[in-house]
Amino acid sequence: FEDEDLKFEVMLPSRETSLQRGKKSALASMMSGDKLGKSLIACVDADYDYLLEGKTEHSAWLNDSPYVVHTQVYAIENYHCYAEGLHEACVMATLNDKELIDLAAFLHEYSTIIWPLLVWSVWAYRYDHFKEFSLSDFAYVVKLHEINVNQPLKSLTKLRQRVNATQNQLYQTFPDGKQTYPAMRDTMLRLGVKPENCYLYMQGHALFEGAVMPLLVPVCGRLRKEREQEINQLSCHEMQRQNELACYQHSTFPIEAMLKKGSAYKQLPEYDLMREQIKTLIDHIRGER
């Protein structure tokens, strides 16, 4: 968006600000001093504040201030974990384009399974019950364990059982949710959060560490092993085998790095919304000058 008369200088939160409370501290500092304006904007992760539609103080700031730009999805990590970009990341990490699992379909199914529990999680923050059902509680339930590349759906079956059990427990713990839960679900649907894409709106760290990495690490491990076996079988002599193996191993990269290098998320409508938000902000600033 930069041009001859519009330049950006990036300033990170102060070193004294903890990472956990960086967003809230930065916004509070800017808002309390009335610092936000045409010379200073805040660019933050949306977290649940976007979905809460101004029901809390920080949600109101994020949704109402023309000088606050947010990610639309929960955080940057959610963009990196875009379902349709997972296979490409594995190819870049392993130099093997074989598709062992339909990764996009797997993540969409994972998303559909956790959907009712994500609504409960946002509901807990909307109605001040986040201490009883915290982000950590949610992350613990939806975390994937020991995915078998040969039978990946088994992990989803176990996940569905945990989600159903937790949902039943939440209905017992919060009987008032029977009246207010449907409204929260409808609000999220109206904002574009659907069962198949709700993984974009869960806590980014929980998605990255608890679902995507447990899925991709064994897949990439298998792809690397198969490529190395292929080199072993096709090599004409030992020196060629060692040279080609060394070359291959030096050409591969950790899957975490490749996820962050990917750009498939630019296909997302949420990404377009974020760009539109920035364009609207720039037009607003130029109109004030």
PDB file of C-alpha atoms in Angstrom:
ATOM      1  CA  PHE A   1       0.000   0.000   0.000  1.00  0.00           C
ATOM      2  CA  GLU A   2       3.015   2.301   0.216  1.00  0.00           C
ATOM      3  CA  ASP A   3       3.528   4.921  -2.481  1.00  0.00           C
ATOM      4  CA  GLU A   4       5.316   8.264  -2.857  1.00  0.00           C
ATOM      5  CA  ASP A   5       3.283  10.085  -0.202  1.00  0.00           C
ATOM      6  CA  LEU A   6       2.406   7.186   2.101  1.00  0.00           C
ATOM      7  CA  LYS A   7       5.084   5.351   4.082  1.00  0.00           C
ATOM      8  CA  PHE A   8       4.829   3.018   7.079  1.00  0.00           C
ATOM      9  CA  GLU A   9       7.244   2.678   9.965  1.00  0.00           C
ATOM     10  CA  VAL A  10       6.691  -0.469  12.025  1.00  0.00           C
ATOM     11  CA  MET A  11       6.955  -0.060  15.795  1.00  0.00           C
ATOM     12  CA  LEU A  12       6.596  -3.149  17.979  1.00  0.00           C
ATOM     13  CA  PRO A  13       5.179  -3.092  21.526  1.00  0.00           C
ATOM     14  CA  SER A  14       7.738  -2.138  24.155  1.00  0.00           C
ATOM     15  CA  ARG A  15      10.054  -4.757  25.646  1.00  0.00           C
ATOM     16  CA  GLU A  16       8.357  -4.211  28.985  1.00  0.00           C
ATOM     17  CA  THR A  17       5.056  -5.452  27.548  1.00  0.00           C
ATOM     18  CA  SER A  18       4.578  -9.191  27.963  1.00  0.00           C
ATOM     19  CA  LEU A  19       3.707 -11.174  24.849  1.00  0.00           C
ATOM     20  CA  GLN A  20       0.557 -12.535  26.456  1.00  0.00           C
ATOM     21  CA  ARG A  21      -0.861  -9.099  27.182  1.00  0.00           C
ATOM     22  CA  GLY A  22       0.864  -7.206  24.377  1.00  0.00           C
ATOM     23  CA  LYS A  23      -2.297  -6.489  22.407  1.00  0.00           C
ATOM     24  CA  LYS A  24      -4.374  -5.329  25.365  1.00  0.00           C
ATOM     25  CA  SER A  25      -1.557  -3.250  26.816  1.00  0.00           C
ATOM     26  CA  ALA A  26      -0.777  -1.615  23.490  1.00  0.00           C
ATOM     27  CA  LEU A  27      -4.407  -0.795  22.765  1.00  0.00           C
ATOM     28  CA  ALA A  28      -5.026   0.478  26.301  1.00  0.00           C
ATOM     29  CA  SER A  29      -1.966   2.719  26.122  1.00  0.00           C
ATOM     30  CA  MET A  30      -2.914   4.117  22.741  1.00  0.00           C
ATOM     31  CA  MET A  31      -6.555   4.611  23.602  1.00  0.00           C
ATOM     32  CA  SER A  32      -6.000   6.142  27.029  1.00  0.00           C
ATOM     33  CA  GLY A  33      -3.704   8.773  25.594  1.00  0.00           C
ATOM     34  CA  ASP A  34      -5.815   9.318  22.502  1.00  0.00           C
ATOM     35  CA  LYS A  35      -2.707   8.509  20.462  1.00  0.00           C
ATOM     36  CA  LEU A  36      -4.325   6.647  17.585  1.00  0.00           C
ATOM     37  CA  GLY A  37      -4.891   8.739  14.496  1.00  0.00           C
ATOM     38  CA  LYS A  38      -3.605   9.514  11.044  1.00  0.00           C
ATOM     39  CA  SER A  39       0.014   9.196  12.234  1.00  0.00           C
ATOM     40  CA  LEU A  40      -0.376   6.064  14.356  1.00  0.00           C
ATOM     41  CA  ILE A  41      -2.445   2.927  13.736  1.00  0.00           C
ATOM     42  CA  ALA A  42      -2.634  -0.353  15.675  1.00  0.00           C
ATOM     43  CA  CYS A  43      -2.315  -3.672  13.807  1.00  0.00           C
ATOM     44  CA  VAL A  44      -3.326  -6.585  16.026  1.00  0.00           C
ATOM     45  CA  ASP A  45      -4.549 -10.165  16.055  1.00  0.00           C
ATOM     46  CA  ALA A  46      -8.337 -10.315  16.102  1.00  0.00           C
ATOM     47  CA  ASP A  47      -8.509 -13.050  18.763  1.00  0.00           C
ATOM     48  CA  TYR A  48     -12.160 -13.468  19.804  1.00  0.00           C
ATOM     49  CA  ASP A  49     -12.677  -9.688  19.920  1.00  0.00           C
ATOM     50  CA  TYR A  50     -13.873  -9.579  16.316  1.00  0.00           C
ATOM     51  CA  LEU A  51     -16.547 -12.199  17.010  1.00  0.00           C
ATOM     52  CA  LEU A  52     -17.703 -10.496  20.231  1.00  0.00           C
ATOM     53  CA  GLU A  53     -18.893  -7.469  18.228  1.00  0.00           C
ATOM     54  CA  GLY A  54     -18.130  -4.818  20.834  1.00  0.00           C
ATOM     55  CA  LYS A  55     -19.493  -6.725  23.836  1.00  0.00           C
ATOM     56  CA  THR A  56     -16.267  -6.025  25.757  1.00  0.00           C
ATOM     57  CA  GLU A  57     -14.136  -2.895  25.960  1.00  0.00           C
ATOM     58  CA  HIS A  58     -11.311  -4.269  23.822  1.00  0.00           C
ATOM     59  CA  SER A  59     -13.766  -5.760  21.346  1.00  0.00           C
ATOM     60  CA  ALA A  60     -15.380  -2.341  20.946  1.00  0.00           C
ATOM     61  CA  TRP A  61     -12.016  -0.733  20.267  1.00  0.00           C
ATOM     62  CA  LEU A  62     -11.076  -3.363  17.740  1.00  0.00           C
ATOM     63  CA  ASN A  63     -14.391  -3.239  15.900  1.00  0.00           C
ATOM     64  CA  ASP A  64     -15.187   0.475  16.092  1.00  0.00           C
ATOM     65  CA  SER A  65     -11.908   2.387  15.828  1.00  0.00           C
ATOM     66  CA  PRO A  66     -10.993   3.340  12.252  1.00  0.00           C
ATOM     67  CA  TYR A  67      -7.321   3.248  13.293  1.00  0.00           C
ATOM     68  CA  VAL A  68      -7.208  -0.385  14.428  1.00  0.00           C
ATOM     69  CA  VAL A  69      -6.490  -3.029  11.787  1.00  0.00           C
ATOM     70  CA  HIS A  70      -6.966  -6.669  12.719  1.00  0.00           C
ATOM     71  CA  THR A  71      -6.360 -10.054  11.137  1.00  0.00           C
ATOM     72  CA  GLN A  72     -10.061 -10.972  10.657  1.00  0.00           C
ATOM     73  CA  VAL A  73      -9.107 -14.571  11.573  1.00  0.00           C
ATOM     74  CA  TYR A  74      -7.879 -15.266  15.132  1.00  0.00           C
ATOM     75  CA  ALA A  75      -4.182 -14.625  14.454  1.00  0.00           C
ATOM     76  CA  ILE A  76      -1.438 -14.765  11.836  1.00  0.00           C
ATOM     77  CA  GLU A  77      -0.800 -18.445  12.677  1.00  0.00           C
ATOM     78  CA  ASN A  78      -4.270 -19.287  11.388  1.00  0.00           C
ATOM     79  CA  TYR A  79      -3.358 -17.901   7.956  1.00  0.00           C
ATOM     80  CA  HIS A  80      -0.198 -20.026   7.952  1.00  0.00           C
ATOM     81  CA  CYS A  81      -2.353 -23.096   8.671  1.00  0.00           C
ATOM     82  CA  TYR A  82      -4.733 -22.527   5.756  1.00  0.00           C
ATOM     83  CA  ALA A  83      -6.003 -25.981   4.781  1.00  0.00           C
ATOM     84  CA  GLU A  84      -5.433 -25.622   1.039  1.00  0.00           C
ATOM     85  CA  GLY A  85      -1.793 -24.665   1.610  1.00  0.00           C
ATOM     86  CA  LEU A  86      -0.755 -27.646   3.741  1.00  0.00           C
ATOM     87  CA  HIS A  87       0.140 -29.981   0.882  1.00  0.00           C
ATOM     88  CA  GLU A  88       2.274 -27.314  -0.786  1.00  0.00           C
ATOM     89  CA  ALA A  89       4.129 -26.762   2.488  1.00  0.00           C
ATOM     90  CA  CYS A  90       4.849 -30.498   2.750  1.00  0.00           C
ATOM     91  CA  VAL A  91       6.149 -30.566  -0.821  1.00  0.00           C
ATOM     92  CA  MET A  92       8.477 -27.641  -0.129  1.00  0.00           C
ATOM     93  CA  ALA A  93       9.686 -29.259   3.103  1.00  0.00           C
ATOM     94  CA  THR A  94      10.347 -32.740   1.671  1.00  0.00           C
ATOM     95  CA  LEU A  95      10.716 -32.270  -2.109  1.00  0.00           C
ATOM     96  CA  ASN A  96       8.228 -35.097  -2.444  1.00  0.00           C
ATOM     97  CA  ASP A  97       4.875 -34.312  -4.043  1.00  0.00           C
ATOM     98  CA  LYS A  98       3.161 -37.578  -3.134  1.00  0.00           C
ATOM     99  CA  GLU A  99      -0.168 -37.025  -1.353  1.00  0.00           C
ATOM    100  CA  LEU A 100      -0.373 -39.512   1.524  1.00  0.00           C
ATOM    101  CA  ILE A 101      -3.414 -37.826   3.080  1.00  0.00           C
ATOM    102  CA  ASP A 102      -5.872 -35.303   1.694  1.00  0.00           C
ATOM    103  CA  LEU A 103      -4.649 -32.684   4.169  1.00  0.00           C
ATOM    104  CA  ALA A 104      -7.183 -30.035   3.235  1.00  0.00           C
ATOM    105  CA  ALA A 105     -10.089 -32.453   3.638  1.00  0.00           C
ATOM    106  CA  PHE A 106      -8.657 -33.671   6.960  1.00  0.00           C
ATOM    107  CA  LEU A 107      -8.413 -30.157   8.385  1.00  0.00           C
ATOM    108  CA  HIS A 108     -11.900 -29.240   7.164  1.00  0.00           C
ATOM    109  CA  GLU A 109     -13.281 -32.361   8.870  1.00  0.00           C
ATOM    110  CA  TYR A 110     -11.326 -31.489  12.028  1.00  0.00           C
ATOM    111  CA  SER A 111     -12.868 -28.020  11.848  1.00  0.00           C
ATOM    112  CA  THR A 112     -16.395 -29.380  11.443  1.00  0.00           C
ATOM    113  CA  ILE A 113     -15.931 -31.613  14.490  1.00  0.00           C
ATOM    114  CA  ILE A 114     -14.685 -28.838  16.794  1.00  0.00           C
ATOM    115  CA  TRP A 115     -17.268 -26.279  15.590  1.00  0.00           C
ATOM    116  CA  PRO A 116     -19.820 -26.702  18.419  1.00  0.00           C
ATOM    117  CA  LEU A 117     -17.038 -26.484  21.003  1.00  0.00           C
ATOM    118  CA  LEU A 118     -15.585 -23.339  19.425  1.00  0.00           C
ATOM    119  CA  VAL A 119     -19.007 -21.717  19.738  1.00  0.00           C
ATOM    120  CA  TRP A 120     -18.937 -22.664  23.425  1.00  0.00           C
ATOM    121  CA  SER A 121     -15.471 -21.159  23.786  1.00  0.00           C
ATOM    122  CA  VAL A 122     -16.518 -17.814  22.297  1.00  0.00           C
ATOM    123  CA  TRP A 123     -19.734 -18.005  24.343  1.00  0.00           C
ATOM    124  CA  ALA A 124     -17.666 -18.390  27.516  1.00  0.00           C
ATOM    125  CA  TYR A 125     -15.835 -15.143  26.764  1.00  0.00           C
ATOM    126  CA  ARG A 126     -19.040 -13.365  25.741  1.00  0.00           C
ATOM    127  CA  TYR A 127     -20.812 -14.260  29.001  1.00  0.00           C
ATOM    128  CA  ASP A 128     -17.810 -14.006  31.343  1.00  0.00           C
ATOM    129  CA  HIS A 129     -17.389 -17.740  31.944  1.00  0.00           C
ATOM    130  CA  PHE A 130     -13.872 -17.975  30.503  1.00  0.00           C
ATOM    131  CA  LYS A 131     -12.440 -19.008  33.867  1.00  0.00           C
ATOM    132  CA  GLU A 132     -14.663 -22.091  33.905  1.00  0.00           C
ATOM    133  CA  PHE A 133     -14.002 -22.912  30.231  1.00  0.00           C
ATOM    134  CA  SER A 134     -10.741 -21.257  29.227  1.00  0.00           C
ATOM    135  CA  LEU A 135      -8.778 -21.210  25.994  1.00  0.00           C
ATOM    136  CA  SER A 136      -6.474 -23.791  27.557  1.00  0.00           C
ATOM    137  CA  ASP A 137      -9.445 -26.033  28.335  1.00  0.00           C
ATOM    138  CA  PHE A 138     -10.621 -25.777  24.741  1.00  0.00           C
ATOM    139  CA  ALA A 139      -7.124 -26.420  23.366  1.00  0.00           C
ATOM    140  CA  TYR A 140      -6.728 -29.507  25.559  1.00  0.00           C
ATOM    141  CA  VAL A 141      -9.930 -31.092  24.227  1.00  0.00           C
ATOM    142  CA  VAL A 142      -9.275 -30.393  20.526  1.00  0.00           C
ATOM    143  CA  LYS A 143      -5.596 -31.391  20.516  1.00  0.00           C
ATOM    144  CA  LEU A 144      -4.786 -34.278  18.174  1.00  0.00           C
ATOM    145  CA  HIS A 145      -2.683 -37.185  19.442  1.00  0.00           C
ATOM    146  CA  GLU A 146      -0.469 -39.682  17.594  1.00  0.00           C
ATOM    147  CA  ILE A 147      -1.883 -39.481  14.088  1.00  0.00           C
ATOM    148  CA  ASN A 148      -1.333 -42.698  12.139  1.00  0.00           C
ATOM    149  CA  VAL A 149      -0.550 -41.793   8.525  1.00  0.00           C
ATOM    150  CA  ASN A 150      -2.098 -45.083   7.392  1.00  0.00           C
ATOM    151  CA  GLN A 151      -5.312 -44.557   9.391  1.00  0.00           C
ATOM    152  CA  PRO A 152      -5.644 -40.814  10.018  1.00  0.00           C
ATOM    153  CA  LEU A 153      -9.402 -40.885  10.534  1.00  0.00           C
ATOM    154  CA  LYS A 154      -8.994 -42.774  13.811  1.00  0.00           C
ATOM    155  CA  SER A 155      -7.709 -39.594  15.451  1.00  0.00           C
ATOM    156  CA  LEU A 156     -10.773 -37.699  14.227  1.00  0.00           C
ATOM    157  CA  THR A 157     -13.078 -40.356  15.656  1.00  0.00           C
ATOM    158  CA  LYS A 158     -11.456 -39.970  19.070  1.00  0.00           C
ATOM    159  CA  LEU A 159     -11.647 -36.182  18.730  1.00  0.00           C
ATOM    160  CA  ARG A 160     -15.378 -36.354  17.995  1.00  0.00           C
ATOM    161  CA  GLN A 161     -15.924 -38.438  21.125  1.00  0.00           C
ATOM    162  CA  ARG A 162     -14.048 -35.915  23.292  1.00  0.00           C
ATOM    163  CA  VAL A 163     -15.912 -32.965  21.782  1.00  0.00           C
ATOM    164  CA  ASN A 164     -19.326 -34.597  22.297  1.00  0.00           C
ATOM    165  CA  ALA A 165     -18.506 -35.495  25.896  1.00  0.00           C
ATOM    166  CA  THR A 166     -17.265 -31.979  26.658  1.00  0.00           C
ATOM    167  CA  GLN A 167     -20.283 -30.393  25.017  1.00  0.00           C
ATOM    168  CA  ASN A 168     -22.644 -32.480  27.151  1.00  0.00           C
ATOM    169  CA  GLN A 169     -20.698 -31.481  30.218  1.00  0.00           C
ATOM    170  CA  LEU A 170     -20.903 -27.787  29.301  1.00  0.00           C
ATOM    171  CA  TYR A 171     -24.677 -27.965  28.932  1.00  0.00           C
ATOM    172  CA  GLN A 172     -24.836 -29.324  32.469  1.00  0.00           C
ATOM    173  CA  THR A 173     -22.396 -26.741  33.831  1.00  0.00           C
ATOM    174  CA  PHE A 174     -24.065 -23.792  32.102  1.00  0.00           C
ATOM    175  CA  PRO A 175     -27.812 -24.476  31.845  1.00  0.00           C
ATOM    176  CA  ASP A 176     -28.369 -20.848  30.791  1.00  0.00           C
ATOM    177  CA  GLY A 177     -26.413 -21.704  27.639  1.00  0.00           C
ATOM    178  CA  LYS A 178     -29.452 -23.496  26.248  1.00  0.00           C
ATOM    179  CA  GLN A 179     -31.014 -20.090  25.623  1.00  0.00           C
ATOM    180  CA  THR A 180     -27.919 -18.051  24.694  1.00  0.00           C
ATOM    181  CA  TYR A 181     -25.767 -20.582  22.826  1.00  0.00           C
ATOM    182  CA  PRO A 182     -27.943 -20.551  19.648  1.00  0.00           C
ATOM    183  CA  ALA A 183     -27.658 -16.753  19.417  1.00  0.00           C
ATOM    184  CA  MET A 184     -23.854 -16.971  19.719  1.00  0.00           C
ATOM    185  CA  ARG A 185     -23.753 -19.638  17.007  1.00  0.00           C
ATOM    186  CA  ASP A 186     -25.945 -17.523  14.710  1.00  0.00           C
ATOM    187  CA  THR A 187     -23.739 -14.467  15.263  1.00  0.00           C
ATOM    188  CA  MET A 188     -20.655 -16.426  14.268  1.00  0.00           C
ATOM    189  CA  LEU A 189     -22.379 -17.800  11.178  1.00  0.00           C
ATOM    190  CA  ARG A 190     -23.396 -14.276  10.185  1.00  0.00           C
ATOM    191  CA  LEU A 191     -19.768 -13.151  10.508  1.00  0.00           C
ATOM    192  CA  GLY A 192     -18.636 -15.881   8.116  1.00  0.00           C
ATOM    193  CA  VAL A 193     -17.548 -18.512  10.634  1.00  0.00           C
ATOM    194  CA  LYS A 194     -18.787 -21.896   9.453  1.00  0.00           C
ATOM    195  CA  PRO A 195     -18.117 -25.461  10.612  1.00  0.00           C
ATOM    196  CA  GLU A 196     -15.673 -26.163   7.777  1.00  0.00           C
ATOM    197  CA  ASN A 197     -13.610 -22.972   8.277  1.00  0.00           C
ATOM    198  CA  CYS A 198     -13.927 -22.356  12.014  1.00  0.00           C
ATOM    199  CA  TYR A 199     -10.340 -23.553  12.529  1.00  0.00           C
ATOM    200  CA  LEU A 200      -9.357 -20.093  11.269  1.00  0.00           C
ATOM    201  CA  TYR A 201     -11.061 -18.543  14.304  1.00  0.00           C
ATOM    202  CA  MET A 202      -9.721 -20.773  17.083  1.00  0.00           C
ATOM    203  CA  GLN A 203      -6.620 -19.786  19.044  1.00  0.00           C
ATOM    204  CA  GLY A 204      -3.768 -19.748  16.537  1.00  0.00           C
ATOM    205  CA  HIS A 205      -1.227 -21.381  18.829  1.00  0.00           C
ATOM    206  CA  ALA A 206      -3.654 -24.207  19.667  1.00  0.00           C
ATOM    207  CA  LEU A 207      -4.284 -24.804  15.964  1.00  0.00           C
ATOM    208  CA  PHE A 208      -0.603 -24.737  14.991  1.00  0.00           C
ATOM    209  CA  GLU A 209       0.780 -26.794  17.869  1.00  0.00           C
ATOM    210  CA  GLY A 210      -2.240 -28.953  18.649  1.00  0.00           C
ATOM    211  CA  ALA A 211      -3.605 -29.905  15.238  1.00  0.00           C
ATOM    212  CA  VAL A 212      -1.522 -28.922  12.220  1.00  0.00           C
ATOM    213  CA  MET A 213       1.930 -29.899  13.467  1.00  0.00           C
ATOM    214  CA  PRO A 214       0.771 -33.294  14.846  1.00  0.00           C
ATOM    215  CA  LEU A 215      -0.672 -33.893  11.374  1.00  0.00           C
ATOM    216  CA  LEU A 216       2.210 -32.658   9.212  1.00  0.00           C
ATOM    217  CA  VAL A 217       5.204 -33.947  11.178  1.00  0.00           C
ATOM    218  CA  PRO A 218       4.406 -37.671  10.627  1.00  0.00           C
ATOM    219  CA  VAL A 219       3.367 -36.979   7.026  1.00  0.00           C
ATOM    220  CA  CYS A 220       6.653 -35.202   6.262  1.00  0.00           C
ATOM    221  CA  GLY A 221       8.575 -37.902   8.094  1.00  0.00           C
ATOM    222  CA  ARG A 222       7.040 -40.560   5.868  1.00  0.00           C
ATOM    223  CA  LEU A 223       7.619 -38.505   2.698  1.00  0.00           C
ATOM    224  CA  ARG A 224      11.286 -37.976   3.529  1.00  0.00           C
ATOM    225  CA  LYS A 225      11.750 -41.668   4.322  1.00  0.00           C
ATOM    226  CA  GLU A 226      10.168 -42.720   1.025  1.00  0.00           C
ATOM    227  CA  ARG A 227      12.339 -40.274  -0.938  1.00  0.00           C
ATOM    228  CA  GLU A 228      15.478 -41.576   0.782  1.00  0.00           C
ATOM    229  CA  GLN A 229      14.464 -45.174   0.034  1.00  0.00           C
ATOM    230  CA  GLU A 230      14.011 -44.216  -3.599  1.00  0.00           C
ATOM    231  CA  ILE A 231      17.516 -42.751  -3.692  1.00  0.00           C
ATOM    232  CA  ASN A 232      18.914 -45.925  -2.104  1.00  0.00           C
ATOM    233  CA  GLN A 233      17.224 -48.123  -4.684  1.00  0.00           C
ATOM    234  CA  LEU A 234      18.153 -46.080  -7.757  1.00  0.00           C
ATOM    235  CA  SER A 235      21.783 -45.347  -6.911  1.00  0.00           C
ATOM    236  CA  CYS A 236      24.311 -47.218  -9.036  1.00  0.00           C
ATOM    237  CA  HIS A 237      27.068 -47.284  -6.425  1.00  0.00           C
ATOM    238  CA  GLU A 238      27.751 -46.313  -2.823  1.00  0.00           C
ATOM    239  CA  MET A 239      29.389 -42.957  -3.544  1.00  0.00           C
ATOM    240  CA  GLN A 240      26.435 -41.854  -5.679  1.00  0.00           C
ATOM    241  CA  ARG A 241      24.050 -42.991  -2.957  1.00  0.00           C
ATOM    242  CA  GLN A 242      25.860 -41.042  -0.255  1.00  0.00           C
ATOM    243  CA  ASN A 243      26.178 -37.920  -2.413  1.00  0.00           C
ATOM    244  CA  GLU A 244      22.527 -37.916  -3.434  1.00  0.00           C
ATOM    245  CA  LEU A 245      21.347 -38.583   0.105  1.00  0.00           C
ATOM    246  CA  ALA A 246      23.480 -35.730   1.435  1.00  0.00           C
ATOM    247  CA  CYS A 247      22.241 -33.418  -1.307  1.00  0.00           C
ATOM    248  CA  TYR A 248      18.618 -34.341  -0.575  1.00  0.00           C
ATOM    249  CA  GLN A 249      18.976 -33.935   3.184  1.00  0.00           C
ATOM    250  CA  HIS A 250      20.597 -30.512   2.748  1.00  0.00           C
ATOM    251  CA  SER A 251      17.748 -29.452   0.427  1.00  0.00           C
ATOM    252  CA  THR A 252      14.904 -30.224   2.821  1.00  0.00           C
ATOM    253  CA  PHE A 253      13.566 -27.821   5.441  1.00  0.00           C
ATOM    254  CA  PRO A 254      11.563 -27.997   8.678  1.00  0.00           C
ATOM    255  CA  ILE A 255       7.839 -27.999   7.984  1.00  0.00           C
ATOM    256  CA  GLU A 256       7.341 -25.103  10.437  1.00  0.00           C
ATOM    257  CA  ALA A 257       9.486 -22.846   8.240  1.00  0.00           C
ATOM    258  CA  MET A 258       7.675 -23.872   5.065  1.00  0.00           C
ATOM    259  CA  LEU A 259       4.273 -23.178   6.616  1.00  0.00           C
ATOM    260  CA  LYS A 260       5.382 -19.617   7.326  1.00  0.00           C
ATOM    261  CA  LYS A 261       6.763 -19.200   3.803  1.00  0.00           C
ATOM    262  CA  GLY A 262       3.541 -20.267   2.120  1.00  0.00           C
ATOM    263  CA  SER A 263       1.195 -17.724   0.554  1.00  0.00           C
ATOM    264  CA  ALA A 264      -1.851 -19.868  -0.244  1.00  0.00           C
ATOM    265  CA  TYR A 265      -3.802 -17.979   2.437  1.00  0.00           C
ATOM    266  CA  LYS A 266      -4.052 -15.042   0.032  1.00  0.00           C
ATOM    267  CA  GLN A 267      -6.940 -16.960  -1.549  1.00  0.00           C
ATOM    268  CA  LEU A 268      -8.972 -16.577   1.636  1.00  0.00           C
ATOM    269  CA  PRO A 269     -11.924 -14.139   1.702  1.00  0.00           C
ATOM    270  CA  GLU A 270     -10.774 -13.161   5.211  1.00  0.00           C
ATOM    271  CA  TYR A 271      -7.479 -11.997   3.720  1.00  0.00           C
ATOM    272  CA  ASP A 272      -9.387  -9.888   1.193  1.00  0.00           C
ATOM    273  CA  LEU A 273     -11.423  -8.398   4.056  1.00  0.00           C
ATOM    274  CA  MET A 274      -8.218  -7.451   5.855  1.00  0.00           C
ATOM    275  CA  ARG A 275      -6.854  -5.767   2.741  1.00  0.00           C
ATOM    276  CA  GLU A 276     -10.144  -3.921   2.290  1.00  0.00           C
ATOM    277  CA  GLN A 277      -9.971  -2.802   5.908  1.00  0.00           C
ATOM    278  CA  ILE A 278      -6.494  -1.345   5.308  1.00  0.00           C
ATOM    279  CA  LYS A 279      -7.606   0.360   2.088  1.00  0.00           C
ATOM    280  CA  THR A 280     -10.573   1.931   3.892  1.00  0.00           C
ATOM    281  CA  LEU A 281      -8.234   3.130   6.646  1.00  0.00           C
ATOM    282  CA  ILE A 282      -5.814   4.692   4.139  1.00  0.00           C
ATOM    283  CA  ASP A 283      -8.666   6.446   2.327  1.00  0.00           C
ATOM    284  CA  HIS A 284      -9.862   7.743   5.716  1.00  0.00           C
ATOM    285  CA  ILE A 285      -6.400   9.059   6.616  1.00  0.00           C
ATOM    286  CA  ARG A 286      -5.944  10.729   3.241  1.00  0.00           C
ATOM    287  CA  GLY A 287      -9.327  12.352   3.638  1.00  0.00           C
ATOM    288  CA  GLU A 288      -8.156  13.957   6.895  1.00  0.00           C
ATOM    289  CA  ARG A 289      -5.013  15.420   5.371  1.00  0.00           C
TER     290      ARG A 289
END
